[in-house]
Short mmCIF file of C-alpha atoms in Angstrom, two decimals:
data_model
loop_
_atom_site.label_atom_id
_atom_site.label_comp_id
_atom_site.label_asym_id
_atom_site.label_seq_id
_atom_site.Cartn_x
_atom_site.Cartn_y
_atom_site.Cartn_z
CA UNK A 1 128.37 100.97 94.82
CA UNK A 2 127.90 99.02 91.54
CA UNK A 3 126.68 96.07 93.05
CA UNK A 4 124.12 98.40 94.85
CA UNK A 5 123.28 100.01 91.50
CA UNK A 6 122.25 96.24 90.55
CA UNK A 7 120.28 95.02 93.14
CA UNK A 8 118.36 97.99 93.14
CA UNK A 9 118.03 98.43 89.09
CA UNK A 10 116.41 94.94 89.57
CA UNK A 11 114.06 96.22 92.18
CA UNK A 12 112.74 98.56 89.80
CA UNK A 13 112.36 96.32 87.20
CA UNK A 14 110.89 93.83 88.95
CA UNK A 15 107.90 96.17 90.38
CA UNK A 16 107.46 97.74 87.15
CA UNK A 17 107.06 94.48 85.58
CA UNK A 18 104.15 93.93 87.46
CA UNK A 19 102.35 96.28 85.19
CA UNK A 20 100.94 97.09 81.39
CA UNK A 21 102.84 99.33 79.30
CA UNK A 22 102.59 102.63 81.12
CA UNK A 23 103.50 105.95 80.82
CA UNK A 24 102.68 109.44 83.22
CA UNK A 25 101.66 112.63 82.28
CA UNK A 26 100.03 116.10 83.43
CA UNK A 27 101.71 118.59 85.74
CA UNK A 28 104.95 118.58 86.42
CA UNK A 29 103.32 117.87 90.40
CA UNK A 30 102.14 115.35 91.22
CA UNK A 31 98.72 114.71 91.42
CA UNK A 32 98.33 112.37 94.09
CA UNK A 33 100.03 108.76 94.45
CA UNK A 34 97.76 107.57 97.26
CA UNK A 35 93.73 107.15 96.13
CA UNK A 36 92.25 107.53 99.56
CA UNK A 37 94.60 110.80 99.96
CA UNK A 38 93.43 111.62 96.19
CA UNK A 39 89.64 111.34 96.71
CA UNK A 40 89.67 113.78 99.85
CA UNK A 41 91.56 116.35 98.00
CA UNK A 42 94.74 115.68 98.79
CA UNK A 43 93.96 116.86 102.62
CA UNK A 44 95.64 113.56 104.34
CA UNK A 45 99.01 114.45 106.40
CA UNK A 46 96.73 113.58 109.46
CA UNK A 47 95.14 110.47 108.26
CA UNK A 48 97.67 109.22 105.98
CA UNK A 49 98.04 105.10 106.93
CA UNK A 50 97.82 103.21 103.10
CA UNK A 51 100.15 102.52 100.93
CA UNK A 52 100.72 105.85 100.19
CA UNK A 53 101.84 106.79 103.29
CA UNK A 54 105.81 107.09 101.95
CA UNK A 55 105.05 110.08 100.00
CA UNK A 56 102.14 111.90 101.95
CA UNK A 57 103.27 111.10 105.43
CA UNK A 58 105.87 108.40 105.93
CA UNK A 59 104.72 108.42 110.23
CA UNK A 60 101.55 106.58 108.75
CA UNK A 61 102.85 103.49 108.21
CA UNK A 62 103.66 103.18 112.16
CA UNK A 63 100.58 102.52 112.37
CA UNK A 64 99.78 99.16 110.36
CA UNK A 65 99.99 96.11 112.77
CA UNK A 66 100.57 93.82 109.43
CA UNK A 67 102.10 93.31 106.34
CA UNK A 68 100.66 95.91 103.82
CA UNK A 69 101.43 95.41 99.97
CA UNK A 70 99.50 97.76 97.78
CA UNK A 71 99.34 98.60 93.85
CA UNK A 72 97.73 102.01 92.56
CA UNK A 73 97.12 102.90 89.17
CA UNK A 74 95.87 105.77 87.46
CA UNK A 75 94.24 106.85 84.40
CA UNK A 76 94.92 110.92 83.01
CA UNK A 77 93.70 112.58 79.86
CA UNK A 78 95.38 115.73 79.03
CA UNK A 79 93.44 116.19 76.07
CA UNK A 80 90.76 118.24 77.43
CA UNK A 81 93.98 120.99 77.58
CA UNK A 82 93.49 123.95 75.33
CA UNK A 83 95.99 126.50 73.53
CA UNK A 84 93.94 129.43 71.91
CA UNK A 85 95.69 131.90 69.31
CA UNK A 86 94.42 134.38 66.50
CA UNK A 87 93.85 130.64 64.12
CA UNK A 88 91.11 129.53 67.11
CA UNK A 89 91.86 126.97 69.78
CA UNK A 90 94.75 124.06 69.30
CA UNK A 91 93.05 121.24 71.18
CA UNK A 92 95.52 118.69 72.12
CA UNK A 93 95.23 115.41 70.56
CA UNK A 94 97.03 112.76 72.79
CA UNK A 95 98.27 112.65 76.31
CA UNK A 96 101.93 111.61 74.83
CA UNK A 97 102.97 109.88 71.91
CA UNK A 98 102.03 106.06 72.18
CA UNK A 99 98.44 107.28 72.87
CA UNK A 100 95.46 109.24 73.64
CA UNK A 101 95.61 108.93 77.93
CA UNK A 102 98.28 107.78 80.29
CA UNK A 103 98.75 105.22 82.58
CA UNK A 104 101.07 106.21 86.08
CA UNK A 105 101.71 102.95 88.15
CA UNK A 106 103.06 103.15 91.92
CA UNK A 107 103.49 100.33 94.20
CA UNK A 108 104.77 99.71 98.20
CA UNK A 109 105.44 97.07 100.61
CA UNK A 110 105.34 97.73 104.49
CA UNK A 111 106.34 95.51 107.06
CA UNK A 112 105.92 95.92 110.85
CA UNK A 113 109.20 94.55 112.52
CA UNK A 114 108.34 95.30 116.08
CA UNK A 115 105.70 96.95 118.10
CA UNK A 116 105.41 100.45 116.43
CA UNK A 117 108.08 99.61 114.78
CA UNK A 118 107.29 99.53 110.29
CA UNK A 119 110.20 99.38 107.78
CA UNK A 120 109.08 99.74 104.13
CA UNK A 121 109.81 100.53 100.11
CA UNK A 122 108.18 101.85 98.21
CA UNK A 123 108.55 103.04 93.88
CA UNK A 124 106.83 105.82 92.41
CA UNK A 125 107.00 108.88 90.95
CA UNK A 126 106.36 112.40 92.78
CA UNK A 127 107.24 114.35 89.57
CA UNK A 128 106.06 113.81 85.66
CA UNK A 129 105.06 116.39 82.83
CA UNK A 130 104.09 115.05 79.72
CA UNK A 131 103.12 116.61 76.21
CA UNK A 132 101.96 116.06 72.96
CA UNK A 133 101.33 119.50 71.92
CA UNK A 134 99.26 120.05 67.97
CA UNK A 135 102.48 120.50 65.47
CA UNK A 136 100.79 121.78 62.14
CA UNK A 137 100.02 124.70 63.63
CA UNK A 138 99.71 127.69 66.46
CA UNK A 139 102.15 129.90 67.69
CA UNK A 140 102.74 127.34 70.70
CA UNK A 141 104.37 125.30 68.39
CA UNK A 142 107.63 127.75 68.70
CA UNK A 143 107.78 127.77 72.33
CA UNK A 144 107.49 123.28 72.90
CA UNK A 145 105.89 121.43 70.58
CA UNK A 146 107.07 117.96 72.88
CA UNK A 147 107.83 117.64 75.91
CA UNK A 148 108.13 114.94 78.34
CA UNK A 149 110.05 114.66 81.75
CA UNK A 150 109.69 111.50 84.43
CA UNK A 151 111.91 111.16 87.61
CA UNK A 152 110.89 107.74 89.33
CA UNK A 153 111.80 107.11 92.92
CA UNK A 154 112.65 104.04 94.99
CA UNK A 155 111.71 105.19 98.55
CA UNK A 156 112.74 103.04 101.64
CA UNK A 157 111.32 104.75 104.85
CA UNK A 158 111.01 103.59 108.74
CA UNK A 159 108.02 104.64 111.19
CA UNK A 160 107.77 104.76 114.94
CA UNK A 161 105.02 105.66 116.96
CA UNK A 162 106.63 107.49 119.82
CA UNK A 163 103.93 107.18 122.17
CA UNK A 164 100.34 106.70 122.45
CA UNK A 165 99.78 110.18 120.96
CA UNK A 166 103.29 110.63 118.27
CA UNK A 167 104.48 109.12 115.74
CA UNK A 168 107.01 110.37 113.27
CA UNK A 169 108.53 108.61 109.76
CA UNK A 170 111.00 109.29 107.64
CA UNK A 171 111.64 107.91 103.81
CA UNK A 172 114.91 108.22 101.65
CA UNK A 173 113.81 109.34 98.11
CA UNK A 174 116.70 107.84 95.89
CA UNK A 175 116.20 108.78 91.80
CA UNK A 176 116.69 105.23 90.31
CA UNK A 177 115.61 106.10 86.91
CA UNK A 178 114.59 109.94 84.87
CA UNK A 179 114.11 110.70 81.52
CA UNK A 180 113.46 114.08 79.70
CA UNK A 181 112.70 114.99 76.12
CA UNK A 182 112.20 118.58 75.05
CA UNK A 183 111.13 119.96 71.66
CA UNK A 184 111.14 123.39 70.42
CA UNK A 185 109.95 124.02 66.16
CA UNK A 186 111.94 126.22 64.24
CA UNK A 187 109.39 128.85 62.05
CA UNK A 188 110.84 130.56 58.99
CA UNK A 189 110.73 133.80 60.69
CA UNK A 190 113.83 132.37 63.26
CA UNK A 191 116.00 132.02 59.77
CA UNK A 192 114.74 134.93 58.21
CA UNK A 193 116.01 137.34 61.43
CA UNK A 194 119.34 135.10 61.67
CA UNK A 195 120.45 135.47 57.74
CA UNK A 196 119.19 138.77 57.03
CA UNK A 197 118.76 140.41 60.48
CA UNK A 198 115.25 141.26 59.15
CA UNK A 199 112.64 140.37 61.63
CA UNK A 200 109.07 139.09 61.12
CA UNK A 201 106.83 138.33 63.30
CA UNK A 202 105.16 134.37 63.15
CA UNK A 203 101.63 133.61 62.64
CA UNK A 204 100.11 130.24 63.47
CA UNK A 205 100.71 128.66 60.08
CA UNK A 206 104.42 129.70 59.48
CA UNK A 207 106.65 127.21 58.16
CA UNK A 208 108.54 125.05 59.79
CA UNK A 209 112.43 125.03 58.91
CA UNK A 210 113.75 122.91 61.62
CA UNK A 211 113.99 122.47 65.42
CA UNK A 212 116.07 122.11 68.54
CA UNK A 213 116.17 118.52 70.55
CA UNK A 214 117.03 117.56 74.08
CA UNK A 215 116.76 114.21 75.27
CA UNK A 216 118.80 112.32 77.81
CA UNK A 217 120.00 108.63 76.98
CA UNK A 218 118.49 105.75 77.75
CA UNK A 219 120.53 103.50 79.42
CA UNK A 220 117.53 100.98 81.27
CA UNK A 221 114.69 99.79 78.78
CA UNK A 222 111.46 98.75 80.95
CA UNK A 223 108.73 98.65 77.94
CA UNK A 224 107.25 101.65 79.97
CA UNK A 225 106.85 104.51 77.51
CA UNK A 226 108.52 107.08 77.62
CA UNK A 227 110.97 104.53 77.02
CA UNK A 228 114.95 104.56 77.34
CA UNK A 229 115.42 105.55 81.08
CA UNK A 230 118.63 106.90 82.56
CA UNK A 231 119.40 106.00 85.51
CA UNK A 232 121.86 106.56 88.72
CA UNK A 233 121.16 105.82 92.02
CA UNK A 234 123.07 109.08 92.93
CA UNK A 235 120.87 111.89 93.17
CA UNK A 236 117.72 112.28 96.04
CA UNK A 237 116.11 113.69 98.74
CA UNK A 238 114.31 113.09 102.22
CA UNK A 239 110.79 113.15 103.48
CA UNK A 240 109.84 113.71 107.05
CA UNK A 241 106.40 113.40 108.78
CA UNK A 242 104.56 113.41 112.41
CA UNK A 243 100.91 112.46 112.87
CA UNK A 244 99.69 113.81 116.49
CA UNK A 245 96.57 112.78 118.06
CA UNK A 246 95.13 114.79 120.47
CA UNK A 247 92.02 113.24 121.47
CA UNK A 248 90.40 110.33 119.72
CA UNK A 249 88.61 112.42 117.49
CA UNK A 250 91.50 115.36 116.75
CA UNK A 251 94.45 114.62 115.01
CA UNK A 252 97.19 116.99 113.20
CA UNK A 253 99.73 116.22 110.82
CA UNK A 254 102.94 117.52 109.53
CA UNK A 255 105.35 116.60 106.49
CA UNK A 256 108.06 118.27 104.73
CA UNK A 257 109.64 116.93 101.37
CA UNK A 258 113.13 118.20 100.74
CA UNK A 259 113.80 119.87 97.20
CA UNK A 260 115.27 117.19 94.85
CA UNK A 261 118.88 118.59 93.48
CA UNK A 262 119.17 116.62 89.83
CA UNK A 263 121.37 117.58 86.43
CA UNK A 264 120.63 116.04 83.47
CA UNK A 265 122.59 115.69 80.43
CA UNK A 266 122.37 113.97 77.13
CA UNK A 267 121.61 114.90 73.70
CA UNK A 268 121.26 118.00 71.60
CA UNK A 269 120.26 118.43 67.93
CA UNK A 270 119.88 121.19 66.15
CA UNK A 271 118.09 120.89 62.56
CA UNK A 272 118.15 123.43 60.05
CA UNK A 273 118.01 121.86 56.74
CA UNK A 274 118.61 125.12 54.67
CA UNK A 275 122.01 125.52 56.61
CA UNK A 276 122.92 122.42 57.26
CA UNK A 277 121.38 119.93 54.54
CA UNK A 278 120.76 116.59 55.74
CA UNK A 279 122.88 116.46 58.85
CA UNK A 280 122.00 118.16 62.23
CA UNK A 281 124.19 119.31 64.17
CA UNK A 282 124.57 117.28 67.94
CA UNK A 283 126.46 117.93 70.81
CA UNK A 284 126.14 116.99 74.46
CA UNK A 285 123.87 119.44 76.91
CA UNK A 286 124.01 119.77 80.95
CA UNK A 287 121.61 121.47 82.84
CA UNK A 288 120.51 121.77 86.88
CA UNK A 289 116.85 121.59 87.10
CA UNK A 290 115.42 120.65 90.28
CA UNK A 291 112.73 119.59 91.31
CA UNK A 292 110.30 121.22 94.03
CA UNK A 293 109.85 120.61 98.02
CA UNK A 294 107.28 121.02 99.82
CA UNK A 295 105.61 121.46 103.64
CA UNK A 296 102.55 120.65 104.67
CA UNK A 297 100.57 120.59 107.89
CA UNK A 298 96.96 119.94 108.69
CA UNK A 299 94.03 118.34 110.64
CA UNK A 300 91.52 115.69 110.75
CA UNK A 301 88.83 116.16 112.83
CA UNK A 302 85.55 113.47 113.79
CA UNK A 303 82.19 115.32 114.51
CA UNK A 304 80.80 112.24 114.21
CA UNK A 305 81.53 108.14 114.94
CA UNK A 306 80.87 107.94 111.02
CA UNK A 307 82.41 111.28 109.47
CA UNK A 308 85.72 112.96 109.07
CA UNK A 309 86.99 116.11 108.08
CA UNK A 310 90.18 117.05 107.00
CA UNK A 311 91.68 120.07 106.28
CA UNK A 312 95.76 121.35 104.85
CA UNK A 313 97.67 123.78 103.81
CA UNK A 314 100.64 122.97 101.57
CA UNK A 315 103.52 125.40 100.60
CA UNK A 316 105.66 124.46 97.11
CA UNK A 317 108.89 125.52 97.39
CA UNK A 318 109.68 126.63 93.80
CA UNK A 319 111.56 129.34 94.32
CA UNK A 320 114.71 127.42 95.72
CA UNK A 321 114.94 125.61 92.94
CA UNK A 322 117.43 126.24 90.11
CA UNK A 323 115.47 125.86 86.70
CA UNK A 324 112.52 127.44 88.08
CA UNK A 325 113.61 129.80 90.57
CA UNK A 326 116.71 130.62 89.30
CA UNK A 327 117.09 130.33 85.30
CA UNK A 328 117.40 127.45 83.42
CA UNK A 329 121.04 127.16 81.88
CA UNK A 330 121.13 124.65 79.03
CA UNK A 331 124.74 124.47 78.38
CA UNK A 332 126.47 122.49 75.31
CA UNK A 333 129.38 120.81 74.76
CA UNK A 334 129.93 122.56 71.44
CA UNK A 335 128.26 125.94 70.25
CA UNK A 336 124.82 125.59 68.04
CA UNK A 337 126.14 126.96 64.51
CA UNK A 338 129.21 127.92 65.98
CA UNK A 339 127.93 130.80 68.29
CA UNK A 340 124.94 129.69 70.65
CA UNK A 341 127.40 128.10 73.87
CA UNK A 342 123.75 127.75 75.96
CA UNK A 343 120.11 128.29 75.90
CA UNK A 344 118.87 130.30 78.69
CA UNK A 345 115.17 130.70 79.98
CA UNK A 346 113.68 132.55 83.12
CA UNK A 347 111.19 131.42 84.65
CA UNK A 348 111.47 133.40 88.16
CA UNK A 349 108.87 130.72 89.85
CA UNK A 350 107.36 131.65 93.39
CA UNK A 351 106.42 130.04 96.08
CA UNK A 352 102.72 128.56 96.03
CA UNK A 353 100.25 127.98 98.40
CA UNK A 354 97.60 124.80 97.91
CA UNK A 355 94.98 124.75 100.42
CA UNK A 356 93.31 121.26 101.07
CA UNK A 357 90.20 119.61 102.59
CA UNK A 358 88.15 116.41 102.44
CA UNK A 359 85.08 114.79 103.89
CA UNK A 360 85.03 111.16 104.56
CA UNK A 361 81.39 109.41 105.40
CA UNK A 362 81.33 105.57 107.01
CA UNK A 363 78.22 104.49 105.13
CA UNK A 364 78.59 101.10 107.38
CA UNK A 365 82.00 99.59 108.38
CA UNK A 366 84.22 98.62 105.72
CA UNK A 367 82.93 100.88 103.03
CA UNK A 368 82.77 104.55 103.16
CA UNK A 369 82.62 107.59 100.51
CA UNK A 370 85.05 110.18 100.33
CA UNK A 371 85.37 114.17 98.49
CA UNK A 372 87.68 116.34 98.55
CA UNK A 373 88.18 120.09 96.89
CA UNK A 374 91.99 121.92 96.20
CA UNK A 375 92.49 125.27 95.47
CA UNK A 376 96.02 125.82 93.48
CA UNK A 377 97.83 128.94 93.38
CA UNK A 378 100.20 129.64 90.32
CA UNK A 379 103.57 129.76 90.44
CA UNK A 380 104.74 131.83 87.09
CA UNK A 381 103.59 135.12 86.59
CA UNK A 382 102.83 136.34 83.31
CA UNK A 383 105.58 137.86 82.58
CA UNK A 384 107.45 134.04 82.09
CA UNK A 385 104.87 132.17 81.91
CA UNK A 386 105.21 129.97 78.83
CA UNK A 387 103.55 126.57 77.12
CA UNK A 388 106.06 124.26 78.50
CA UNK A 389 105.03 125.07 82.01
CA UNK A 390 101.38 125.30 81.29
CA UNK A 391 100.54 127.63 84.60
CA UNK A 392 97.63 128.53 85.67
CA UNK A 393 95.51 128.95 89.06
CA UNK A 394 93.63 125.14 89.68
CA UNK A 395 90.35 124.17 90.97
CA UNK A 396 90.58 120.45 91.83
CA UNK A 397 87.44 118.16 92.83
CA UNK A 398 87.42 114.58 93.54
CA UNK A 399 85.19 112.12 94.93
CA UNK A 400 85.87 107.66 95.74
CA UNK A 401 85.06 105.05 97.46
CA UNK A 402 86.51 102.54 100.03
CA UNK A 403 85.82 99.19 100.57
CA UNK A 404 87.90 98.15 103.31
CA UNK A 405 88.18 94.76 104.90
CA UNK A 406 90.60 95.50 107.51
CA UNK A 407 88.07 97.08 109.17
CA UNK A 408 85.86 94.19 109.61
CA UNK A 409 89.01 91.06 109.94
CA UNK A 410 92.14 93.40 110.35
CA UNK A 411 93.67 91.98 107.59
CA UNK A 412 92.22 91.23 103.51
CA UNK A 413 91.78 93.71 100.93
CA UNK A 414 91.62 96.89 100.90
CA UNK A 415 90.27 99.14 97.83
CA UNK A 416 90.23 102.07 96.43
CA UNK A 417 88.76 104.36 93.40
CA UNK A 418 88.55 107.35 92.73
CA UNK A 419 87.79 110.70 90.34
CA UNK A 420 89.73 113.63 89.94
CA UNK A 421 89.46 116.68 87.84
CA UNK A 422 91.96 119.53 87.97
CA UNK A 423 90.59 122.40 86.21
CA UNK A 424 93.44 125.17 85.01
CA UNK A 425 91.55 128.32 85.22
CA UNK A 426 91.50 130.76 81.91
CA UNK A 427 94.46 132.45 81.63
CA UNK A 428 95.48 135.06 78.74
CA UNK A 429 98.39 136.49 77.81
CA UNK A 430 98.65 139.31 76.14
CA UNK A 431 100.87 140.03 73.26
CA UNK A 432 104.56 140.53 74.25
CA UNK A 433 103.33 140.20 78.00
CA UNK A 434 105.39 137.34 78.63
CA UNK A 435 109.29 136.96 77.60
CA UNK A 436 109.03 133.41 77.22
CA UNK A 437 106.35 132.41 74.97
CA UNK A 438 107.44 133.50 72.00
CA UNK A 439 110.08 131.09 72.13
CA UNK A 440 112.34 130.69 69.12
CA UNK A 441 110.08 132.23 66.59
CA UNK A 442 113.09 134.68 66.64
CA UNK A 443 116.69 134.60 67.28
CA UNK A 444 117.25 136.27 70.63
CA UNK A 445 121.36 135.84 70.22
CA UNK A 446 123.76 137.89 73.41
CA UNK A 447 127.00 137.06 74.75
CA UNK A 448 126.68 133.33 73.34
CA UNK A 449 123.07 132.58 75.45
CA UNK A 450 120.35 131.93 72.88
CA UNK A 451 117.20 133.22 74.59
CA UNK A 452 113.32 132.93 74.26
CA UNK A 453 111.19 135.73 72.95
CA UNK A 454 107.62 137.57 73.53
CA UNK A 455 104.71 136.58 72.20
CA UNK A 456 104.01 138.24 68.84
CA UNK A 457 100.57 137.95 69.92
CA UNK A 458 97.59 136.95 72.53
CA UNK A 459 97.34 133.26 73.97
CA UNK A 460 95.17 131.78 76.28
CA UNK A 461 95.33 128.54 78.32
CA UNK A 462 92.82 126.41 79.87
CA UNK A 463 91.28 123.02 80.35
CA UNK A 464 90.96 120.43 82.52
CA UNK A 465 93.33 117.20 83.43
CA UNK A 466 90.54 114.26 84.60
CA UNK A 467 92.07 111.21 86.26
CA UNK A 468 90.63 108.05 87.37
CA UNK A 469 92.28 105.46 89.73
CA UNK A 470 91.92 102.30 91.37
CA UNK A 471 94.14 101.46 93.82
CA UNK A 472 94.39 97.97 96.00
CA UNK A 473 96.02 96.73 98.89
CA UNK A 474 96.27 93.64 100.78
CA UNK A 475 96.90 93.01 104.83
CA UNK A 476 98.97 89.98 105.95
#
């Protein structure tokens, strides 16, 4: 098992070598790890045969007669986000902490080993939130003023096309590295209610008296911010797909992603300088969060030689999970001042429907033009929504281009770019509507479970996440 750790530690590091200094941000879905899939709105289970085929629909790859290796890589700006309180809208200044936008690389390698036969790898990540939320002021600070969380997968998969008509595929999705940093501010109206029971209600500009910390350790160092990566080898999931083809211009897809079990534990610290002077209290935390499946089914259809349409439906199973689903138990080694044994939140997530479609246009062979539109259903209601979650119902467009050689030589190049904007629709909250977003602007103390609290008053989220790619691949 170690020696397996170390071969495929190296993997990692060797593929993410191969890139800048990179980190990933926006939602804590992905947003797409396959361009062509991307720029047609995500609608692709049918169509799915480039490198992204390990995520979207591993029976894809059964259909590549050569060697494929392929690089994507994306840029997001989460600073067109917006948090809006009684002090006016908190626009968000950076994407995460080393700068203003992100950079989320992914890379695979597919290689045919007999007729219909592909074997492949493939390292990316399905799952990333990332936050740099305004920390001189609004009432968001109190609920996560930082907040970061990465899970990166190495994914080996196998494809075989049944018959003329099937094909099915099938990828492993092993964790090899995860990292999560959480950061909650401490107003003077949490100290005020804890040593004199007397409590106040925040305003945007209280004071800040401390905070609360969680962070796992960092065990692998890639130069990839967020930096210090822990890793294991021993957590993961499956992904299953079909592509059926029913006549040469009909084809329907299928693909189901398994919910990923994880735990993570590391580091708690608990700051309050009036209490405790210059040392914080730490102690070790566990918690179960997982992380969503999903199922998704649709079809591509040809009215035309030159055009495609594609169209999916895609159901996120968030309610299985325990973090979302069920609540989020934060449990420490030793108790926070000597009473607080765990933090506790509810989030009671539901099951969401995303519905899918794209249009593809050969302008001659080799090149073509591509758009796609996604309709996002929420998964919190408002009664636990909160900032750290960032919820809302999204519009996403996107539009790219293809220049593909393959078409023309059946092997070369292959490139992609796209545009994608996914627009969270205004959503307020009214005050004390939601028993989360208050977070620790008061102490919320029972039975040993420090909890979250209402909002003391109205919020409102919105803004968009834009994201452009470029992703290329090369036939050998």
């Amino acid at each position: 098992m170690e020696r397996f750790r170390e071969l495929a530690l190296g993997a990692v590091v060797a593929t993410a070598s191969l890139a800048t200094p990179l980190t990933y941000a926006g939602s804590i879905q992905s947003l797409g790890v396959s361009e062509e899939c991307v720029a047609m709105g995500g609608a692709c289970v049918a169509t799915s045969d480039d490198m992204g085929a390990y995520y979207s629909n591993p029976s894809g790859a059964a259909q590549f007669e050569n060697a494929l290796f392929g690089l994507n890589l994306r840029v997001i700006d989460t600073t067109y986000l917006k948090l809006i309180d009684s002090d006016g809208s908190h626009e968000v200044p950076r994407t995460n902490k080393k700068g203003k936008v992100a950079l989320a690389p992914s890379a695979a390698l597919y290689l045919p080993i007999a007729e219909g036969t592909t074997v492949g790898i493939a390292l990316g990540a399905p799952f990333a939130l990332s936050g740099d939320w305004p920390n001189k002021d609004g009432v968001h600070r109190y609920n996560m003023a930082d907040q970061s969380l990465f899970l990166l997968d190495l994914s080996p998969l196998v494809a075989y096309q049944v018959s003329d008509r099937l094909a099915v595929g099938m990828a492993l999705n092993i964790t090899a590295l995860k990292q999560l940093r959480l950061e909650t501010l401490i107003p003077d109206t949490f100290l005020t209610g804890l040593a004199l029971g007397q409590l106040a209600n925040p305003t945007p500009n209280s004071p800040i008296v401390g905070s609360v910390t969680l962070e796992t350790e960092g065990d692998v160092h890639l130069g990839i911010p967020p930096d210090g990566f822990s890793s294991s080898f021993e957590e993961g999931t499956f992904t299953v797909g079909l592509q059926y083809k029913v006549t040469e211009r009909l084809k329907f897809g299928a693909t189901y992603r398994h919910i990923t079990k994880t735990t993570w534990d590391g580091e708690a610290t608990f700051a309050l300088p009036l209490l405790q002077g210059s040392n914080p209290q730490k102690t070790r935390f566990e918690a179960d969060v997982d992380l969503p499946g999903h199922a998704q089914i649709g079809m591509a259809l040809m009215p035309s030689r030159v055009v495609t349409w594609t169209l999916d439906a895609q159901r996120t199973f968030w309610s299985r999970t325990r973090g979302f689903g069920s609540p989020a138990e934060v449990e420490f080694g030793q108790p926070l001042l000597g009473m607080v044994d765990r933090l506790v939140i509810d989030y009671s997530a539901r099951d969401a429907m995303t519905y899918r479609t794209g249009l593809k246009y050969q302008v001659h062979q080799g090149f073509s033009l591509m758009f796609g539109y996604a309709y996002d259903e929420r998964m919190i209601d408002d009664e636990h929504i909160d900032v750290l979650t960032y919820d809302s119902i999204r519009h996403i467009v996107s539009f790219g281009a293809k220049f593909d050689l393959r078409e023309i030589t059946g092997e070369g190049w292959s490139m992609v770019a796209s545009f994608q904007d996914a627009h969270y629709a205004t959503r307020r909250i009214d005050k004390g509507e939601s028993e989360n977003l208050g977070g620790v602007s008061q102490p919320n103390l029972s039975d040993g479970n420090l909890r979250f609290v209402p909002n003391t008053e109205a919020f409102t989220f919105a803004g968009d996440i834009p994201s452009l790619s470029l992703s290329m691949s090369y036939s050998f």
